[in-house]
Structures are given as structure tokens and as C-alpha cells.
Amino acid sequence: MAAKNLYDTISKELAEEVQKCGCMKQTGVSLRHMMNFGGKSSPRNLLISAQFLHKELPIRIARRVIELENLPYGLSSKPAVLKVRDWYLDSFRDLRSYPEIKDKNDELGFTQTVKMIKVRHNNVVPVMALGIQQLKKERPKFDYEDLREIHQFLDRFYMSRIGIRMLIGQHVALHDPNPPPNCVGYIHTKMSPLEVARYASEDARGICLREYGSAPDVNIYGDPDFTFPYVPTHLHMMVFELVKNSVRAVQERFMDSDKLVPPIRIIVADGLEDVTIKVSDEGGGIPRSGLPKIFTYLYSTARNPLDEHFTTTATACTMAGYGYGIPISRLYARYFGGDLQIISMEGYGTDAYLHLSRLGDSEEPLT
């Protein structure tokens, strides 16, 4: 069925190739595998890495093309979704037309190709959000049950995107002739969660300061000497999202109050299996009926910054977004075997528990 739709815009051969690749088995990798493999960076390992991506990426990308073709409620035909589908098709074409990788020159050329692919897909999240919005305008009566299928698709789609970007980013980063100490590509073998939490909190407070003129304090507790292997950019993004929500809730709750503004509290606990980061606020909490919605796409208590005039070059980081920060943060946590839970006391505040697997042996969840 998908191939038939694809025939309208691309050659029969390409459509059949997408179908064929989309049926192949994906190969998941773990954080530990990436770390061990990348730790012995050599021309031979870079060659093996490129050969793996040359075979693996078309399979993952083809699956997404097929899915983008078969979305419910006419979502596949929305202009923004078609644009995303075309990016994936272009990337599939680039990868399939790249010849077999046999030596260092082939590998370097291929690395440039995957670098370009990663840049091409930079704006997939906001453009997909725009596509969903185009659908919602058409069907304003959608309730969350109707959207369940779309949420499940978006979970799979964004999880796959995290994996593709991690594999490409890791491969490209291994070419750095002067990597920072203790870094293997994207992975920091001795990452301090306290330090990452501090930087992420400062970034979130900075946005709050710009938006409201002031921001609650953030207090961080935990062992400053504790480190474990993880991807700092992933952790930064997750903590930033959680703190951003907390500072906004506290700021808005106490804006016109004479009371002392309570700080956000971040606690880092290092267990044997998990590192858990708790972000606690006294921002009034979320009603129990609203809790399931915060993990769905399209739920945000803030005004929506996306509209039809959204350009694909927009990079503005608004204080509150289109409701994607929390569900996507949970996917980042789950990508390496962790999770994100949110517990709320309506009328008081919210606690977010970010669980990160300390063992690094969990394989990517592939769908």
C-alpha cells in the first residue's frame, strides 16, 4: 500500500527499494558498546563504523518513510508532513547511492554525507509539530483518545530520530583529532550529573529572566565528585526541560505574591543500577486529570509559539513550547534504558523523577 502512494512522487525502483529496506531487521547498539568501540578509535574502527551506518541507516530511514506515508486522519497529506517525508526520502537516496565503503577516502566521503543528512533533519520536530497543528485546525473536535494512534506514531518516530542522530553524531565526533578529556564521541565517560544539572538550570533560569524579569533560585544537592558514563547533551536537554517547566510554574504562581519565592530543588542520587535526578518545585502542581496529557504531544499550558508563518530556520528558544519538551525528554531517557516519571500535588507542586541507567548495557529500543 505504501509503495503505491510513493509511486506518485518517486520512481517505482526507489519506492520498491524503500519497501525492501523497511522490512529488514534493525540492529540496536548500547551506550556501553558505543563507548567500548569508540574508545579504540583507529582508521579501521572508523571504517567498520561507517560500514555499519551505510547498512543500518537506510533501514531505519525507510521505516520512517513508510510510516509517514500511512498516517491516520489524512495526516500524511499535510504539507509539513510531506516536507518531512521528502527529507527522509532524500536522505535514503543519498545513502543508497553511496558506493560500498572500502578504504579511508570512502569513509571520509561518507562521513561528510551523513553530516549533511543530520543537518537536513535539524528541524524535523518543529515541522512535524506544524503538520499536527495543520491537522488540528482541520479537525478541532479531536480528543486525546482519537489522537492515541498519532501519539504512538510520534513516540516511535522521535525515538527513531534520536537513534539516527546519536549514531551519526557519534560517528562524526570520533573523527575529532583532539577530543576533550574522557570523551568518546558524544559520550563522556566521567560525566558529573551535578555539573550538567547546574548548567542546564542556569540556561532555564536565563530564559525565565528574559521572559519575566526574574527567576526562582535552583538549589542542587548530591555528591559533587560522583561521575558516570553518559551523553551530556542528552542529560542537559532533559534537565533543562524539567527546570524550565518548574521555574515557569513557580514564577507564575508567585508573581503577584508577597510571599518568599520557594527555590526549585534538584537532588541527584547515585544508585547501583540507576542515577536518579529529582526536580521538585512548589509551582502549584498539575490536576490529576491533566497528568496523562503531559506525556502526549499537543498538550501545553502555555500559548503555542507555532503558526503557519513558522519558518524552518527558526531557532528561537521560547520559554514554553508546543508541548513536546516532556514527551521527548522521556524518549531521551528511555533511549539508554532510563525513564521519566512526573508526580504532582495539585495546589502545591510537582516532582519529576529522571531515571538514567548507570549500567549502560541497555540496547536502543527499536520499532
Coordinates of C-alpha atoms in Angstrom, one line a residue:
M1 CA 0.0 0.0 0.0
A2 CA 2.7 2.5 1.0
A3 CA 4.6 1.8 -2.3
K4 CA 1.6 2.6 -4.3
N5 CA 1.4 6.1 -2.7
L6 CA 5.1 6.6 -3.2
Y7 CA 4.8 5.9 -6.9
D8 CA 3.0 9.3 -7.3
T9 CA 6.1 11.3 -6.4
I10 CA 9.1 9.0 -6.9
S11 CA 10.3 6.3 -9.3
K12 CA 9.0 2.8 -8.9
E13 CA 12.5 1.5 -8.3
L14 CA 13.1 3.8 -5.4
A15 CA 9.7 3.1 -3.9
E16 CA 10.4 -0.7 -4.1
E17 CA 13.8 -0.2 -2.5
V18 CA 12.2 1.8 0.4
Q19 CA 9.8 -1.1 0.9
K20 CA 12.6 -3.7 0.8
C21 CA 14.8 -1.8 3.2
G22 CA 11.9 -1.1 5.5
C23 CA 11.3 -4.8 6.0
M24 CA 14.9 -5.5 7.1
K25 CA 15.9 -6.0 10.7
Q26 CA 17.4 -3.1 12.6
T27 CA 20.4 -3.5 14.7
G28 CA 20.4 -1.8 18.1
V29 CA 23.5 -0.7 20.0
S30 CA 24.0 0.1 23.7
L31 CA 25.8 3.0 25.3
R32 CA 28.5 0.6 26.6
H33 CA 29.0 -0.8 23.1
M34 CA 29.4 2.7 21.6
M35 CA 31.8 3.6 24.4
N36 CA 34.0 0.5 24.1
F37 CA 34.1 0.6 20.3
G38 CA 34.8 4.3 20.1
G39 CA 37.4 4.1 22.9
K40 CA 39.7 2.3 20.5
S41 CA 39.5 5.0 17.8
S42 CA 41.5 3.9 14.8
P43 CA 41.2 4.1 11.0
R44 CA 40.0 0.5 11.0
N45 CA 37.3 1.2 13.6
L46 CA 36.1 4.3 11.8
L47 CA 35.8 2.1 8.6
I48 CA 33.8 -0.5 10.5
S49 CA 31.6 2.2 12.0
A50 CA 30.9 3.8 8.5
Q51 CA 30.2 0.4 7.0
F52 CA 27.7 -0.3 9.8
L53 CA 25.9 3.1 9.2
H54 CA 25.9 2.5 5.5
K55 CA 23.9 -0.6 6.0
E56 CA 21.9 0.4 9.1
L57 CA 20.7 4.0 8.4
P58 CA 18.8 3.2 5.2
I59 CA 16.8 0.5 7.1
R60 CA 15.9 3.0 9.8
I61 CA 15.1 5.8 7.4
A62 CA 13.0 3.6 5.1
R63 CA 10.8 2.5 8.1
R64 CA 10.1 6.1 8.8
V65 CA 9.3 6.9 5.1
I66 CA 6.8 4.0 5.1
E67 CA 5.2 5.2 8.3
L68 CA 5.0 8.8 7.2
E69 CA 3.1 7.5 4.1
N70 CA 0.5 5.7 6.2
L71 CA -0.6 8.0 8.9
P72 CA -4.3 8.2 10.1
Y73 CA -6.8 11.1 9.6
G74 CA -5.1 12.3 6.4
L75 CA -2.0 13.5 8.3
S76 CA 0.3 12.1 5.6
S77 CA -1.0 14.6 3.1
K78 CA -0.4 17.7 5.2
P79 CA 2.2 20.0 3.6
A80 CA 4.5 20.0 6.7
V81 CA 4.4 16.2 6.9
L82 CA 5.1 15.8 3.2
K83 CA 8.2 18.1 3.7
V84 CA 9.5 15.8 6.4
R85 CA 8.8 12.7 4.3
D86 CA 10.8 14.3 1.4
W87 CA 13.8 15.0 3.8
Y88 CA 13.7 11.3 4.7
L89 CA 13.5 10.2 1.1
D90 CA 16.4 12.5 0.1
S91 CA 18.5 11.0 2.9
F92 CA 17.5 7.5 1.9
R93 CA 18.5 8.2 -1.7
D94 CA 21.9 9.8 -0.6
L95 CA 22.7 6.7 1.5
R96 CA 21.6 4.1 -1.1
S97 CA 23.5 5.8 -3.9
Y98 CA 26.7 6.0 -1.8
P99 CA 29.1 3.2 -3.1
E100 CA 30.5 0.5 -0.9
I101 CA 32.9 1.8 1.7
K102 CA 36.3 0.1 1.2
D103 CA 39.0 2.5 2.4
K104 CA 39.8 5.7 4.3
N105 CA 38.8 8.0 1.4
D106 CA 35.4 6.3 1.0
E107 CA 34.9 6.6 4.8
L108 CA 35.7 10.3 4.9
G109 CA 33.4 11.0 2.0
F110 CA 30.6 9.0 3.6
T111 CA 31.2 10.9 6.9
Q112 CA 30.5 14.2 5.0
T113 CA 27.3 12.7 3.6
V114 CA 25.9 11.6 7.0
K115 CA 26.9 15.0 8.4
M116 CA 24.8 16.7 5.7
I117 CA 21.9 14.3 6.4
K118 CA 22.0 15.2 10.1
V119 CA 21.8 18.9 9.2
R120 CA 19.0 18.3 6.8
H121 CA 16.9 16.8 9.6
N122 CA 17.6 19.6 12.2
N123 CA 14.1 21.0 12.1
V124 CA 12.1 17.7 11.9
V125 CA 10.5 18.2 15.3
P126 CA 9.0 21.7 14.8
V127 CA 7.9 20.9 11.2
M128 CA 6.2 17.7 12.3
A129 CA 4.5 19.8 15.1
L130 CA 3.3 22.2 12.4
G131 CA 1.9 19.2 10.5
I132 CA -0.1 18.1 13.5
Q133 CA -1.3 21.6 14.0
Q134 CA -2.5 21.8 10.4
L135 CA -4.5 18.6 11.1
K136 CA -5.9 20.0 14.4
K137 CA -7.1 23.2 12.6
E138 CA -9.0 20.9 10.2
R139 CA -10.4 18.7 13.0
P140 CA -10.8 20.9 16.1
K141 CA -13.0 18.3 17.7
F142 CA -10.2 15.8 18.2
D143 CA -9.9 14.4 21.7
Y144 CA -6.9 12.7 23.2
E145 CA -8.3 9.2 22.6
D146 CA -8.6 10.0 18.8
L147 CA -5.0 11.1 18.9
R148 CA -3.7 8.0 20.6
E149 CA -2.6 6.5 17.3
I150 CA -0.8 9.7 16.3
H151 CA 0.9 9.9 19.7
Q152 CA 2.1 6.3 19.4
F153 CA 3.4 7.1 15.9
L154 CA 5.2 10.2 17.2
D155 CA 6.8 8.3 20.0
R156 CA 8.2 5.7 17.5
F157 CA 9.2 8.4 15.1
Y158 CA 11.0 10.7 17.5
M159 CA 12.7 7.7 19.3
S160 CA 14.0 6.6 15.9
R161 CA 15.2 10.1 15.2
I162 CA 17.1 10.2 18.5
G163 CA 18.8 6.9 17.5
I164 CA 19.7 8.0 14.0
R165 CA 21.1 11.3 15.3
M166 CA 23.1 9.6 18.0
L167 CA 24.6 7.1 15.6
I168 CA 25.6 9.8 13.1
G169 CA 26.7 12.2 15.8
Q170 CA 28.8 9.6 17.5
H171 CA 30.5 8.5 14.2
V172 CA 31.3 12.1 13.2
A173 CA 32.6 13.0 16.7
L174 CA 35.0 10.1 16.7
H175 CA 36.9 11.9 13.9
D176 CA 37.8 14.7 16.3
P177 CA 41.7 14.7 16.4
N178 CA 41.7 16.4 19.8
P179 CA 38.7 15.1 21.8
P180 CA 38.0 16.6 25.2
P181 CA 39.4 14.5 28.1
N182 CA 37.3 11.5 29.0
C183 CA 35.1 11.9 25.9
V184 CA 34.4 9.1 23.4
G185 CA 32.4 10.8 20.7
Y186 CA 29.2 12.1 22.3
I187 CA 29.8 10.0 25.4
H188 CA 31.5 11.5 28.5
T189 CA 33.0 8.5 30.4
K190 CA 33.2 10.6 33.6
M191 CA 30.2 12.9 33.4
S192 CA 29.2 14.8 36.5
P193 CA 25.4 14.9 36.7
L194 CA 25.6 17.7 39.2
E195 CA 27.6 19.9 36.8
V196 CA 25.3 19.2 33.8
A197 CA 22.3 20.0 36.1
R198 CA 23.9 23.2 37.1
Y199 CA 24.5 24.4 33.5
A200 CA 21.0 23.3 32.4
S201 CA 19.4 25.1 35.3
E202 CA 21.3 28.3 34.5
D203 CA 20.1 28.1 30.9
A204 CA 16.5 27.6 32.1
R205 CA 16.7 30.4 34.6
G206 CA 18.2 32.7 31.9
I207 CA 15.1 32.1 29.7
C208 CA 12.8 32.8 32.7
L209 CA 14.7 36.0 33.4
R210 CA 14.3 37.2 29.9
E211 CA 10.6 36.4 29.8
Y212 CA 9.5 37.5 33.3
G213 CA 12.3 39.8 34.6
S214 CA 13.1 37.5 37.5
A215 CA 13.5 33.7 38.2
P216 CA 13.4 31.4 41.2
D217 CA 16.6 30.1 42.6
V218 CA 17.6 26.5 41.8
N219 CA 19.4 24.5 44.6
I220 CA 21.2 21.3 43.7
Y221 CA 22.1 18.5 46.1
G222 CA 24.2 15.4 45.6
D223 CA 27.8 14.2 45.6
P224 CA 29.9 16.7 43.6
D225 CA 32.6 14.0 42.9
F226 CA 30.2 11.4 41.5
T227 CA 30.6 10.7 37.8
F228 CA 29.2 8.0 35.4
P229 CA 29.3 7.4 31.6
Y230 CA 26.5 9.2 29.7
V231 CA 25.8 11.7 26.9
P232 CA 25.9 15.2 28.5
T233 CA 23.9 16.8 25.7
H234 CA 21.0 14.4 26.3
L235 CA 21.1 15.0 30.1
H236 CA 21.3 18.8 29.6
M237 CA 18.3 18.8 27.3
M238 CA 16.2 16.7 29.8
V239 CA 17.1 18.7 32.9
F240 CA 16.7 21.9 31.0
E241 CA 13.2 21.0 30.0
L242 CA 12.2 19.9 33.6
V243 CA 13.7 23.0 35.2
K244 CA 12.2 25.3 32.6
N245 CA 8.7 24.0 33.4
S246 CA 9.4 24.3 37.1
V247 CA 10.7 27.9 37.1
R248 CA 7.9 28.9 34.9
A249 CA 5.2 27.4 37.2
V250 CA 6.8 28.9 40.3
Q251 CA 7.3 32.3 38.7
E252 CA 3.7 32.5 37.5
R253 CA 2.3 31.3 40.9
F254 CA 4.3 33.8 42.9
M255 CA 4.5 36.7 40.5
D256 CA 2.0 38.9 42.3
S257 CA 2.6 37.4 45.8
D258 CA 4.4 39.0 48.8
K259 CA 5.5 35.6 49.9
L260 CA 9.1 34.4 49.6
V261 CA 9.5 32.6 46.3
P262 CA 10.5 29.0 47.0
P263 CA 13.5 27.6 45.2
I264 CA 13.5 24.7 42.8
R265 CA 15.3 21.7 44.3
I266 CA 17.3 19.2 42.3
I267 CA 18.5 16.1 44.1
V268 CA 21.0 13.7 42.4
A269 CA 21.1 10.2 43.8
D270 CA 23.5 7.5 42.6
G271 CA 22.1 4.0 43.0
L272 CA 23.7 0.8 41.9
E273 CA 21.5 0.5 38.8
D274 CA 20.2 3.9 38.2
V275 CA 21.2 7.5 38.7
T276 CA 18.0 9.4 39.6
I277 CA 17.6 13.1 39.3
K278 CA 14.6 14.6 41.1
V279 CA 13.4 18.1 40.2
S280 CA 11.0 19.5 42.8
D281 CA 9.0 22.7 42.7
E282 CA 6.2 24.4 44.5
G283 CA 4.6 25.8 41.4
G284 CA 1.0 24.7 42.2
G285 CA 1.2 21.3 40.6
I286 CA -1.0 19.8 37.8
P287 CA -4.5 18.5 38.3
R288 CA -4.6 14.7 38.4
S289 CA -6.8 14.6 35.3
G290 CA -4.1 16.6 33.4
L291 CA -1.2 14.3 34.3
P292 CA -1.6 11.7 31.5
K293 CA -1.8 14.6 29.0
I294 CA 1.7 16.0 29.8
F295 CA 3.2 13.0 28.0
T296 CA 1.2 13.5 24.9
Y297 CA 2.2 15.7 22.1
L298 CA 0.0 18.8 21.6
Y299 CA -0.5 19.5 25.3
S300 CA 1.0 22.6 26.7
T301 CA -0.3 25.0 29.3
A302 CA 1.5 27.8 27.5
R303 CA 0.4 29.7 24.4
N304 CA 1.5 28.0 21.3
P305 CA 4.5 29.6 19.5
L306 CA 4.0 27.7 16.3
D307 CA 1.9 29.1 13.5
E308 CA 1.6 28.9 9.7
H309 CA 4.3 31.5 9.4
F310 CA 6.8 29.3 11.2
T311 CA 10.0 29.2 9.1
T312 CA 12.2 26.1 9.0
T313 CA 15.1 28.2 10.1
A314 CA 13.5 29.3 13.4
T315 CA 15.8 28.7 16.3
A316 CA 14.2 30.9 19.0
C317 CA 14.0 29.0 22.3
T318 CA 10.8 30.2 23.8
M319 CA 10.0 29.8 27.5
A320 CA 7.2 27.3 26.8
G321 CA 6.8 25.4 23.7
Y322 CA 4.4 23.4 21.7
G323 CA 4.1 20.7 24.4
Y324 CA 6.9 18.5 23.1
G325 CA 9.6 19.0 25.8
I326 CA 8.3 16.5 28.3
P327 CA 7.3 13.6 26.0
I328 CA 10.6 14.0 24.0
S329 CA 12.6 14.2 27.3
R330 CA 11.1 10.8 28.3
L331 CA 12.1 9.3 25.0
Y332 CA 15.7 10.5 25.5
A333 CA 15.7 8.9 29.0
R334 CA 14.3 5.7 27.6
Y335 CA 16.7 5.6 24.7
F336 CA 19.5 4.4 27.0
G337 CA 17.3 2.3 29.3
G338 CA 16.1 5.1 31.7
D339 CA 12.7 6.7 32.2
L340 CA 10.9 9.9 33.3
Q341 CA 8.1 10.0 35.8
I342 CA 6.1 13.0 37.0
I343 CA 4.2 13.1 40.3
S344 CA 2.1 16.1 41.2
M345 CA 0.3 17.5 44.2
E346 CA -2.3 19.9 42.9
G347 CA -2.3 23.0 45.0
Y348 CA 1.4 22.5 46.0
G349 CA 3.9 21.5 43.3
T350 CA 5.4 18.8 41.1
D351 CA 8.2 16.3 41.4
A352 CA 9.9 14.9 38.3
Y353 CA 12.0 11.8 38.6
L354 CA 14.5 11.3 35.8
H355 CA 16.0 7.8 35.9
L356 CA 19.2 7.1 34.0
S357 CA 20.6 3.6 33.6
R358 CA 24.0 3.6 35.2
L359 CA 25.0 0.2 33.6
G360 CA 24.9 1.4 30.0
D361 CA 24.1 -2.1 28.7
S362 CA 20.5 -1.4 27.6
E363 CA 20.1 -1.6 23.8
E364 CA 18.3 1.1 21.8
P365 CA 14.5 0.5 21.8
L366 CA 13.9 0.0 18.1
T367 CA 10.5 0.0 16.4

